[in-house]
């Protein structure tokens, strides 16, 4: 499909959660599920604003009389999250992270930051609004199809997490509410669905280059705005997986072309399988007014002391060169934030260490479905230390497996001396019987096994011996 001829226009909005403390209180940013410590019930009541007008949408919601249930988890929810207490001072660490992201996105950062209240009437904020501040604008990223503009970068509070809903009530989990969120909106510079994926990936890489970014499922969400042939703009909301972006946009463009006359501007929800469904009409201009509980913040001095972080792509290239690492290892080490230097404790080939840190855990997961998240830095270090002290490299994966299954490494499990002796002896026997092997091929195994058992007086792992024997015989045949 020629997206250029279709006058394809698309922009992405990315929401990234931050780690540490919530934006306006000291609650941790840990999202808790399961049985709540408490539940409170509330109803929305529309009230007149400063001009004496009542918001029509809020009035409508009040008429319906929907009930909102808020699940409270003592560890992650306080009076501020319940709107029973005004917000504390802004979380400086979150602001610093937002500034670093803004620097990497080459954008113009404002000297003064003012939080605004964005009206929210679906109950997902206990206050009835979301606090949001514009941090920077007019940035760009470089892509294979030229620069893509970054329109705005905002710092805002995350909404409560929806647990269930029906016509009369909605249940929300409050542990998510108030987590700092960076919102990045690109300009509609995206050229085609493949390009959308590249842009999302590039911004994701930039975000991961900054300390304080939350990782894992649900910590980043993408919305995509699409239009073709100057038709209505449709927002596709809530991608958690970048790999679907291309397909979802392609489907949406097809839908636009089929419906061109009947199509309305709307917000669509992206489902986990990558399909989308109608969510709600496109809202009008956001109703925003200044947050009167928070002062305007001059950030000139903070900005001066904020350094632009190194991109993880740059870090990976450096690591690759320094240790002669395979590029894919270097990439993953940086991506996983592994302090590689710490593990280089002997005169090892760096690629062996990388294999232990990256490939072996993956293998244990795919082969035995073991929970490799349980492996800590000290565990990897112990394995490497053991190899340094003489345990053969081939036992590295077995040592990791033992840590996961039994909680520790038991050196007796790796029968180092015996196995090495066995291997040596087998090599010897094969060498002596070259002629016999060439003559009888694999049928020689039986006779040779007899010799081995005799030599070790039967005290040998027969299965291992036959495996080694087969290997050595193959080398000759
Ligand atoms: Zn709190």
Coordinates of C-alpha atoms and ligand atoms in Angstrom, one line a residue:
X1 CA 0.0 0.0 0.0
X2 CA 1.3 3.5 -0.8
X3 CA 0.9 5.4 2.4
X4 CA 2.2 8.5 0.9
X5 CA -0.6 8.6 -1.7
X6 CA -3.2 7.9 1.0
X7 CA -2.0 11.1 2.8
X8 CA -1.4 8.8 5.8
X9 CA -0.9 10.8 9.0
X10 CA 0.0 9.4 12.4
X11 CA 1.5 10.4 15.7
X12 CA 2.2 8.4 18.9
X13 CA 1.6 9.2 22.5
X14 CA 3.7 7.3 25.0
X15 CA 2.9 7.0 28.7
X16 CA 5.8 5.8 30.9
X17 CA 5.5 5.1 34.6
X18 CA 8.4 6.2 36.9
X19 CA 9.9 4.3 39.8
X20 CA 10.5 5.4 43.4
X21 CA 7.8 7.5 45.2
X22 CA 4.5 8.8 43.9
X23 CA 4.3 12.3 42.4
X24 CA 2.8 14.2 45.3
X25 CA 3.1 11.9 48.4
X26 CA 5.6 9.4 49.9
X27 CA 3.8 6.2 48.9
X28 CA 5.9 3.7 47.0
X29 CA 5.2 3.2 43.3
X30 CA 4.5 -0.5 43.8
X31 CA 1.2 -1.6 42.3
X32 CA -0.5 -4.1 44.6
X33 CA -3.2 -6.6 43.6
X34 CA -5.2 -9.1 45.6
X35 CA -7.3 -8.6 48.7
X36 CA -7.4 -4.9 49.6
X37 CA -7.0 -3.7 53.2
X38 CA -10.1 -1.4 52.8
X39 CA -12.7 -0.4 50.3
X40 CA -14.5 3.0 50.1
X41 CA -17.5 3.9 48.0
X42 CA -18.0 7.3 46.4
X43 CA -20.4 9.0 44.1
X44 CA -19.6 11.8 41.6
X45 CA -21.1 15.1 42.5
X46 CA -20.9 17.8 39.9
X47 CA -20.1 21.3 41.3
X48 CA -20.0 24.7 39.8
X49 CA -16.6 26.0 38.7
X50 CA -15.3 29.5 39.3
X51 CA -17.5 31.0 36.6
X52 CA -20.6 29.3 38.1
X53 CA -21.0 26.8 35.3
X54 CA -21.4 23.1 35.8
X55 CA -19.6 20.8 33.4
X56 CA -22.2 19.1 31.2
X57 CA -20.4 15.7 31.1
X58 CA -20.1 15.8 34.9
X59 CA -23.8 16.7 35.3
X60 CA -24.7 13.7 33.1
X61 CA -22.5 11.3 35.1
X62 CA -24.1 12.5 38.3
X63 CA -27.6 11.8 36.9
X64 CA -26.6 8.3 36.1
X65 CA -25.6 7.9 39.7
X66 CA -22.7 5.6 39.1
X67 CA -20.9 4.2 42.2
X68 CA -17.2 4.1 42.4
X69 CA -15.5 1.6 44.7
X70 CA -11.8 2.3 45.6
X71 CA -9.6 -0.6 46.8
X72 CA -7.1 0.6 49.4
X73 CA -3.8 -1.0 50.1
X74 CA -2.2 0.6 53.2
X75 CA 1.3 0.2 51.9
X76 CA 0.7 2.2 48.6
X77 CA -2.3 4.4 49.4
X78 CA -2.5 7.5 51.7
X79 CA -4.9 10.3 52.5
X80 CA -3.5 12.3 49.5
X81 CA -4.5 9.5 47.2
X82 CA -7.9 9.6 48.7
X83 CA -8.2 13.3 48.2
X84 CA -8.6 13.8 52.0
X85 CA -5.4 15.9 52.2
X86 CA -3.8 18.4 49.8
X87 CA -0.8 17.2 47.7
X88 CA 2.7 17.4 49.2
X89 CA 5.5 19.1 47.3
X90 CA 6.4 17.7 43.9
X91 CA 8.6 14.6 43.8
X92 CA 12.0 16.1 42.7
X93 CA 13.4 12.8 41.5
X94 CA 10.5 12.4 39.1
X95 CA 11.0 15.9 37.8
X96 CA 14.7 15.2 37.3
X97 CA 13.9 12.1 35.3
X98 CA 11.4 14.0 33.1
X99 CA 14.1 16.7 32.5
X100 CA 16.7 14.0 31.4
X101 CA 14.1 12.5 29.1
X102 CA 13.4 16.0 27.6
X103 CA 17.2 16.5 27.1
X104 CA 17.5 13.2 25.2
X105 CA 14.5 14.2 23.1
X106 CA 16.3 17.4 22.1
X107 CA 13.4 19.6 23.3
X108 CA 13.0 23.1 24.7
X109 CA 12.5 22.9 28.4
X110 CA 10.4 25.5 30.2
X111 CA 12.0 27.6 33.0
X112 CA 8.7 27.5 35.0
X113 CA 6.6 24.5 35.6
X114 CA 2.9 24.9 36.5
X115 CA 0.7 22.0 37.3
X116 CA -2.8 22.0 35.8
X117 CA -6.0 20.1 36.7
X118 CA -7.4 18.1 33.7
X119 CA -11.0 17.2 34.4
X120 CA -11.6 13.4 34.6
X121 CA -15.1 12.2 35.2
X122 CA -14.8 8.4 34.9
X123 CA -13.8 8.1 38.5
X124 CA -10.3 7.0 37.8
X125 CA -9.0 10.0 39.8
X126 CA -10.4 10.5 43.3
X127 CA -10.1 14.2 42.9
X128 CA -12.1 14.3 39.7
X129 CA -9.1 15.7 37.8
X130 CA -5.6 14.6 36.8
X131 CA -2.6 16.8 37.7
X132 CA -0.4 17.4 34.7
X133 CA 2.4 19.8 33.9
X134 CA 4.0 20.7 30.5
X135 CA 7.8 20.3 30.9
X136 CA 9.1 20.7 27.4
X137 CA 8.1 21.1 23.7
X138 CA 9.5 21.1 20.1
X139 CA 11.9 18.2 20.4
X140 CA 12.8 15.5 17.8
X141 CA 14.2 12.1 17.4
X142 CA 16.2 10.8 14.4
X143 CA 14.8 7.8 12.5
X144 CA 15.6 6.0 9.2
X145 CA 13.0 8.2 7.5
X146 CA 14.3 11.5 8.9
X147 CA 13.5 13.5 11.9
X148 CA 10.2 12.9 13.8
X149 CA 9.1 15.9 15.9
X150 CA 8.3 15.6 19.6
X151 CA 5.4 17.9 20.2
X152 CA 5.1 17.9 24.0
X153 CA 6.6 16.2 27.1
X154 CA 4.4 16.3 30.3
X155 CA 4.8 15.0 33.8
X156 CA 1.6 13.8 35.3
X157 CA 0.0 11.5 37.8
X158 CA -1.2 8.0 36.9
X159 CA -4.9 7.2 37.3
X160 CA -6.3 4.4 39.4
X161 CA -6.3 1.0 37.8
X162 CA -9.7 -0.3 36.7
X163 CA -10.5 -3.7 38.2
X164 CA -14.0 -4.3 37.0
X165 CA -17.0 -2.3 35.7
X166 CA -20.7 -2.7 34.9
X167 CA -23.5 -0.2 34.2
X168 CA -23.9 0.8 37.8
X169 CA -20.5 0.6 39.3
X170 CA -16.8 0.7 38.7
X171 CA -14.1 -0.8 40.9
X172 CA -10.7 0.9 41.0
X173 CA -7.4 -0.2 42.5
X174 CA -5.9 3.0 44.2
X175 CA -2.3 1.6 44.6
X176 CA -1.6 2.8 41.0
X177 CA -3.0 6.3 41.4
X178 CA -0.4 9.0 41.8
X179 CA 2.5 7.1 40.3
X180 CA 4.6 9.6 38.2
X181 CA 4.0 9.4 34.5
X182 CA 5.9 10.9 31.6
X183 CA 3.7 11.6 28.6
X184 CA 5.5 12.1 25.3
X185 CA 3.5 13.1 22.2
X186 CA 5.1 13.1 18.7
X187 CA 4.1 15.3 15.9
X188 CA 2.1 13.6 13.1
X189 CA 5.4 12.9 11.2
X190 CA 5.1 9.1 11.0
X191 CA 5.2 7.9 7.4
X192 CA 3.8 4.4 7.6
X193 CA 2.9 1.5 10.0
X194 CA 6.5 0.1 10.0
X195 CA 7.8 3.6 10.8
X196 CA 5.4 3.9 13.7
X197 CA 7.0 0.8 15.2
X198 CA 10.4 2.3 14.7
X199 CA 9.4 5.5 16.4
X200 CA 7.9 3.7 19.4
X201 CA 11.0 1.5 19.7
X202 CA 13.4 4.5 19.5
X203 CA 11.5 6.4 22.2
X204 CA 11.4 3.3 24.3
X205 CA 15.2 3.0 24.0
X206 CA 15.6 6.6 25.0
X207 CA 13.4 6.1 28.0
X208 CA 15.3 3.0 29.1
X209 CA 18.5 5.1 29.0
X210 CA 17.3 7.2 31.9
X211 CA 17.5 6.1 35.6
X212 CA 14.2 6.0 37.4
X213 CA 12.1 4.5 34.6
X214 CA 9.8 1.7 35.6
X215 CA 10.2 -1.6 33.8
X216 CA 8.0 -4.6 33.1
X217 CA 4.5 -5.2 31.8
X218 CA 2.1 -2.3 32.1
X219 CA 4.7 0.3 32.9
X220 CA 4.6 1.7 29.4
X221 CA 1.5 2.3 27.2
X222 CA 1.3 3.7 23.6
X223 CA -1.6 5.4 21.9
X224 CA -1.6 6.0 18.2
X225 CA -3.5 8.7 16.3
X226 CA -4.3 7.8 12.6
X227 CA -6.0 9.5 9.7
X228 CA -5.9 9.0 5.9
X229 CA -7.1 11.1 3.0
X230 CA -7.7 14.1 5.4
X231 CA -10.4 12.0 7.0
X232 CA -11.3 12.0 10.7
X233 CA -8.6 11.3 13.2
X234 CA -9.0 8.1 15.2
X235 CA -7.1 7.3 18.4
X236 CA -6.0 3.8 19.1
X237 CA -5.5 3.5 22.8
X238 CA -3.4 1.4 25.2
X239 CA -0.9 -0.7 23.2
X240 CA 1.3 -2.5 25.7
X241 CA 3.2 -4.5 23.1
X242 CA 5.0 -2.6 20.4
X243 CA 5.0 -5.7 18.1
X244 CA 1.3 -5.1 17.4
X245 CA 1.6 -1.5 16.3
X246 CA 2.2 -2.2 12.7
X247 CA -0.6 -4.7 12.3
X248 CA -3.2 -2.5 14.2
X249 CA -2.4 0.5 12.1
X250 CA -2.7 -1.5 8.9
X251 CA -6.1 -2.8 10.0
X252 CA -7.2 0.7 11.0
X253 CA -6.2 2.2 7.6
X254 CA -8.2 -0.5 5.8
X255 CA -11.2 0.2 8.0
X256 CA -10.9 3.9 7.2
X257 CA -10.8 3.2 3.4
X258 CA -13.9 1.0 3.6
X259 CA -15.9 3.4 5.8
X260 CA -14.6 6.6 4.4
X261 CA -18.0 8.4 4.3
X262 CA -19.5 7.1 7.5
X263 CA -16.3 7.2 9.6
X264 CA -16.4 9.4 12.8
X265 CA -13.6 10.7 14.9
X266 CA -13.3 8.3 17.9
X267 CA -11.2 6.7 20.5
X268 CA -10.7 2.9 20.1
X269 CA -9.3 0.5 22.6
X270 CA -6.6 -1.9 21.5
X271 CA -7.2 -5.4 22.8
X272 CA -4.4 -7.8 23.9
X273 CA -4.7 -9.7 20.6
X274 CA -4.0 -6.5 18.6
X275 CA -7.6 -6.0 17.4
X276 CA -9.4 -2.7 18.3
X277 CA -12.9 -1.8 19.4
X278 CA -14.9 1.4 19.9
X279 CA -14.2 3.0 23.3
X280 CA -15.7 6.5 23.2
X281 CA -16.1 9.6 21.0
X282 CA -13.1 11.8 20.7
X283 CA -13.2 14.4 23.5
X284 CA -13.2 18.1 22.7
X285 CA -10.4 20.4 23.8
X286 CA -9.3 19.3 27.3
X287 CA -10.8 21.2 30.1
X288 CA -7.8 22.4 32.1
X289 CA -7.4 24.9 34.9
X290 CA -4.5 25.7 37.2
X291 CA -3.8 23.5 40.3
X292 CA -4.2 26.0 43.1
X293 CA -2.6 23.7 45.8
X294 CA 0.8 23.8 44.1
X295 CA 3.1 26.7 43.5
X296 CA 4.6 27.5 40.1
X297 CA 8.1 26.0 40.1
X298 CA 11.2 27.8 38.7
X299 CA 13.5 25.0 37.6
X300 CA 16.4 27.0 36.1
X301 CA 18.9 25.9 38.7
X302 CA 17.7 22.3 38.7
X303 CA 18.0 22.2 34.9
X304 CA 21.6 23.5 35.1
X305 CA 22.7 20.6 37.3
X306 CA 20.8 18.0 35.2
X307 CA 23.1 16.1 32.8
X308 CA 22.0 14.5 29.6
X309 CA 22.4 10.7 30.1
X310 CA 24.2 8.4 27.7
X311 CA 21.9 6.5 25.4
X312 CA 21.9 2.7 25.9
X313 CA 22.8 2.2 22.2
X314 CA 26.0 4.2 22.8
X315 CA 26.8 2.3 26.0
X316 CA 26.4 -1.0 24.2
X317 CA 28.9 -0.1 21.4
X318 CA 31.4 1.0 24.1
X319 CA 31.0 -2.3 26.0
X320 CA 31.3 -4.3 22.9
X321 CA 34.6 -2.7 22.0
X322 CA 36.1 -2.8 25.4
X323 CA 35.5 -6.5 26.0
X324 CA 35.4 -7.8 22.4
X325 CA 31.8 -8.9 23.2
X326 CA 29.4 -10.2 20.6
X327 CA 27.1 -7.2 19.8
X328 CA 23.9 -9.1 20.8
X329 CA 25.4 -9.8 24.3
X330 CA 26.5 -6.1 24.7
X331 CA 23.0 -4.9 23.8
X332 CA 21.3 -7.2 26.3
X333 CA 23.8 -6.5 29.1
X334 CA 23.1 -2.7 28.7
X335 CA 19.3 -3.3 28.3
X336 CA 19.1 -5.3 31.4
X337 CA 21.2 -2.8 33.3
X338 CA 23.8 -5.4 34.3
X339 CA 27.1 -4.0 35.8
X340 CA 29.3 -6.2 33.6
X341 CA 32.6 -5.1 35.2
X342 CA 31.6 -6.7 38.5
X343 CA 31.5 -10.1 36.9
X344 CA 34.9 -10.0 35.2
X345 CA 36.8 -11.4 38.2
X346 CA 39.2 -13.7 36.5
X347 CA 41.1 -13.9 33.2
X348 CA 37.9 -15.0 31.5
X349 CA 36.8 -14.5 27.9
X350 CA 34.1 -11.9 28.4
X351 CA 31.8 -13.8 26.1
X352 CA 31.8 -16.8 28.5
X353 CA 30.7 -14.5 31.3
X354 CA 28.0 -13.0 29.1
X355 CA 26.8 -16.5 28.2
X356 CA 26.5 -17.3 31.9
X357 CA 24.6 -14.0 32.6
X358 CA 22.3 -14.1 29.6
X359 CA 22.1 -17.3 27.6
X360 CA 22.1 -19.9 30.4
X361 CA 19.2 -18.4 32.4
X362 CA 17.2 -18.3 29.2
X363 CA 18.0 -22.0 28.6
X364 CA 17.0 -23.0 32.1
X365 CA 13.7 -21.2 31.7
X366 CA 12.9 -22.7 28.3
X367 CA 14.0 -26.2 29.3
X368 CA 12.7 -26.5 32.8
X369 CA 10.5 -23.4 33.2
X370 CA 12.5 -22.4 36.2
X371 CA 11.9 -18.9 37.7
X372 CA 15.2 -17.3 36.6
X373 CA 14.2 -13.9 38.2
X374 CA 15.3 -15.5 41.5
X375 CA 18.9 -15.6 40.4
X376 CA 20.7 -12.7 42.0
X377 CA 24.1 -11.1 41.2
X378 CA 25.7 -13.0 44.1
X379 CA 24.6 -16.3 42.5
X380 CA 26.1 -15.5 39.2
X381 CA 29.3 -14.4 40.9
X382 CA 29.5 -17.6 42.9
X383 CA 29.2 -19.6 39.7
X384 CA 32.0 -17.6 38.1
X385 CA 34.1 -17.9 41.2
X386 CA 33.8 -21.7 41.1
X387 CA 34.9 -21.8 37.5
X388 CA 37.9 -19.6 38.4
X389 CA 38.7 -22.1 41.1
X390 CA 38.7 -25.0 38.7
X391 CA 35.2 -26.3 38.2
X392 CA 35.0 -27.0 34.4
X393 CA 33.0 -24.4 32.4
X394 CA 30.5 -27.0 31.2
X395 CA 29.1 -27.1 34.8
X396 CA 28.1 -23.5 34.8
X397 CA 24.5 -24.1 33.8
X398 CA 24.3 -27.1 36.2
X399 CA 25.4 -24.8 39.0
X400 CA 22.7 -22.2 38.1
X401 CA 20.2 -25.0 38.0
X402 CA 21.2 -26.2 41.5
X403 CA 20.9 -22.7 42.9
X404 CA 17.4 -22.5 41.5
X405 CA 16.3 -26.0 42.5
X406 CA 18.2 -26.5 45.8
X407 CA 19.0 -23.0 46.8
X408 CA 22.8 -23.6 46.7
X409 CA 25.8 -25.0 44.8
X410 CA 27.0 -28.4 46.1
X411 CA 30.5 -28.9 44.8
X412 CA 30.2 -32.6 45.2
X413 CA 27.6 -32.7 42.4
X414 CA 30.1 -31.8 39.8
X415 CA 32.4 -34.9 40.2
X416 CA 35.1 -32.9 38.5
X417 CA 38.1 -35.2 39.0
X418 CA 36.2 -38.4 38.1
X419 CA 34.6 -37.1 35.0
X420 CA 37.8 -35.6 33.7
X421 CA 39.6 -38.9 34.4
X422 CA 36.9 -40.8 32.6
X423 CA 37.1 -38.5 29.6
X424 CA 40.9 -39.0 29.5
X425 CA 40.6 -42.7 29.8
X426 CA 38.0 -43.0 27.0
X427 CA 40.2 -40.9 24.7
X428 CA 43.0 -43.3 25.4
X429 CA 41.0 -46.4 24.7
X430 CA 39.6 -45.0 21.5
X431 CA 43.1 -44.0 20.4
X432 CA 44.3 -47.6 21.0
X433 CA 41.4 -49.2 19.2
X434 CA 41.3 -47.0 16.1
X435 CA 41.6 -49.9 13.7
X436 CA 38.8 -51.8 15.5
X437 CA 36.5 -48.8 15.3
X438 CA 37.2 -48.2 11.6
X439 CA 36.4 -51.8 10.9
X440 CA 33.3 -52.2 13.1
X441 CA 32.0 -48.6 13.2
X442 CA 29.5 -48.0 16.1
X443 CA 29.3 -51.7 16.8
X444 CA 32.7 -51.3 18.6
X445 CA 30.9 -49.4 21.4
X446 CA 29.9 -52.6 23.2
X447 CA 33.4 -54.0 23.3
X448 CA 35.0 -50.8 24.4
X449 CA 32.4 -50.2 27.1
X450 CA 33.5 -53.5 28.6
X451 CA 37.0 -52.3 28.7
X452 CA 36.0 -49.0 30.4
X453 CA 33.9 -50.8 33.1
X454 CA 36.8 -53.1 33.8
X455 CA 39.2 -50.3 34.1
X456 CA 37.0 -48.4 36.6
X457 CA 35.9 -51.6 38.3
X458 CA 32.3 -50.7 37.5
X459 CA 32.4 -47.5 39.6
X460 CA 31.5 -45.2 36.8
X461 CA 28.4 -43.4 35.4
X462 CA 27.7 -45.8 32.5
X463 CA 25.4 -43.5 30.7
X464 CA 27.9 -40.7 30.7
X465 CA 30.7 -43.1 29.7
X466 CA 28.7 -44.3 26.7
X467 CA 27.9 -40.8 25.6
X468 CA 31.5 -39.7 25.8
X469 CA 32.5 -42.9 24.0
X470 CA 30.0 -42.3 21.1
X471 CA 31.4 -38.7 20.8
X472 CA 34.9 -39.9 20.5
X473 CA 34.1 -42.6 18.0
X474 CA 32.2 -40.1 15.8
X475 CA 35.4 -38.1 15.6
X476 CA 37.2 -41.0 13.9
X477 CA 34.4 -42.2 11.6
Ligands
LIG1 ZN1 0.1 8.3 48.8

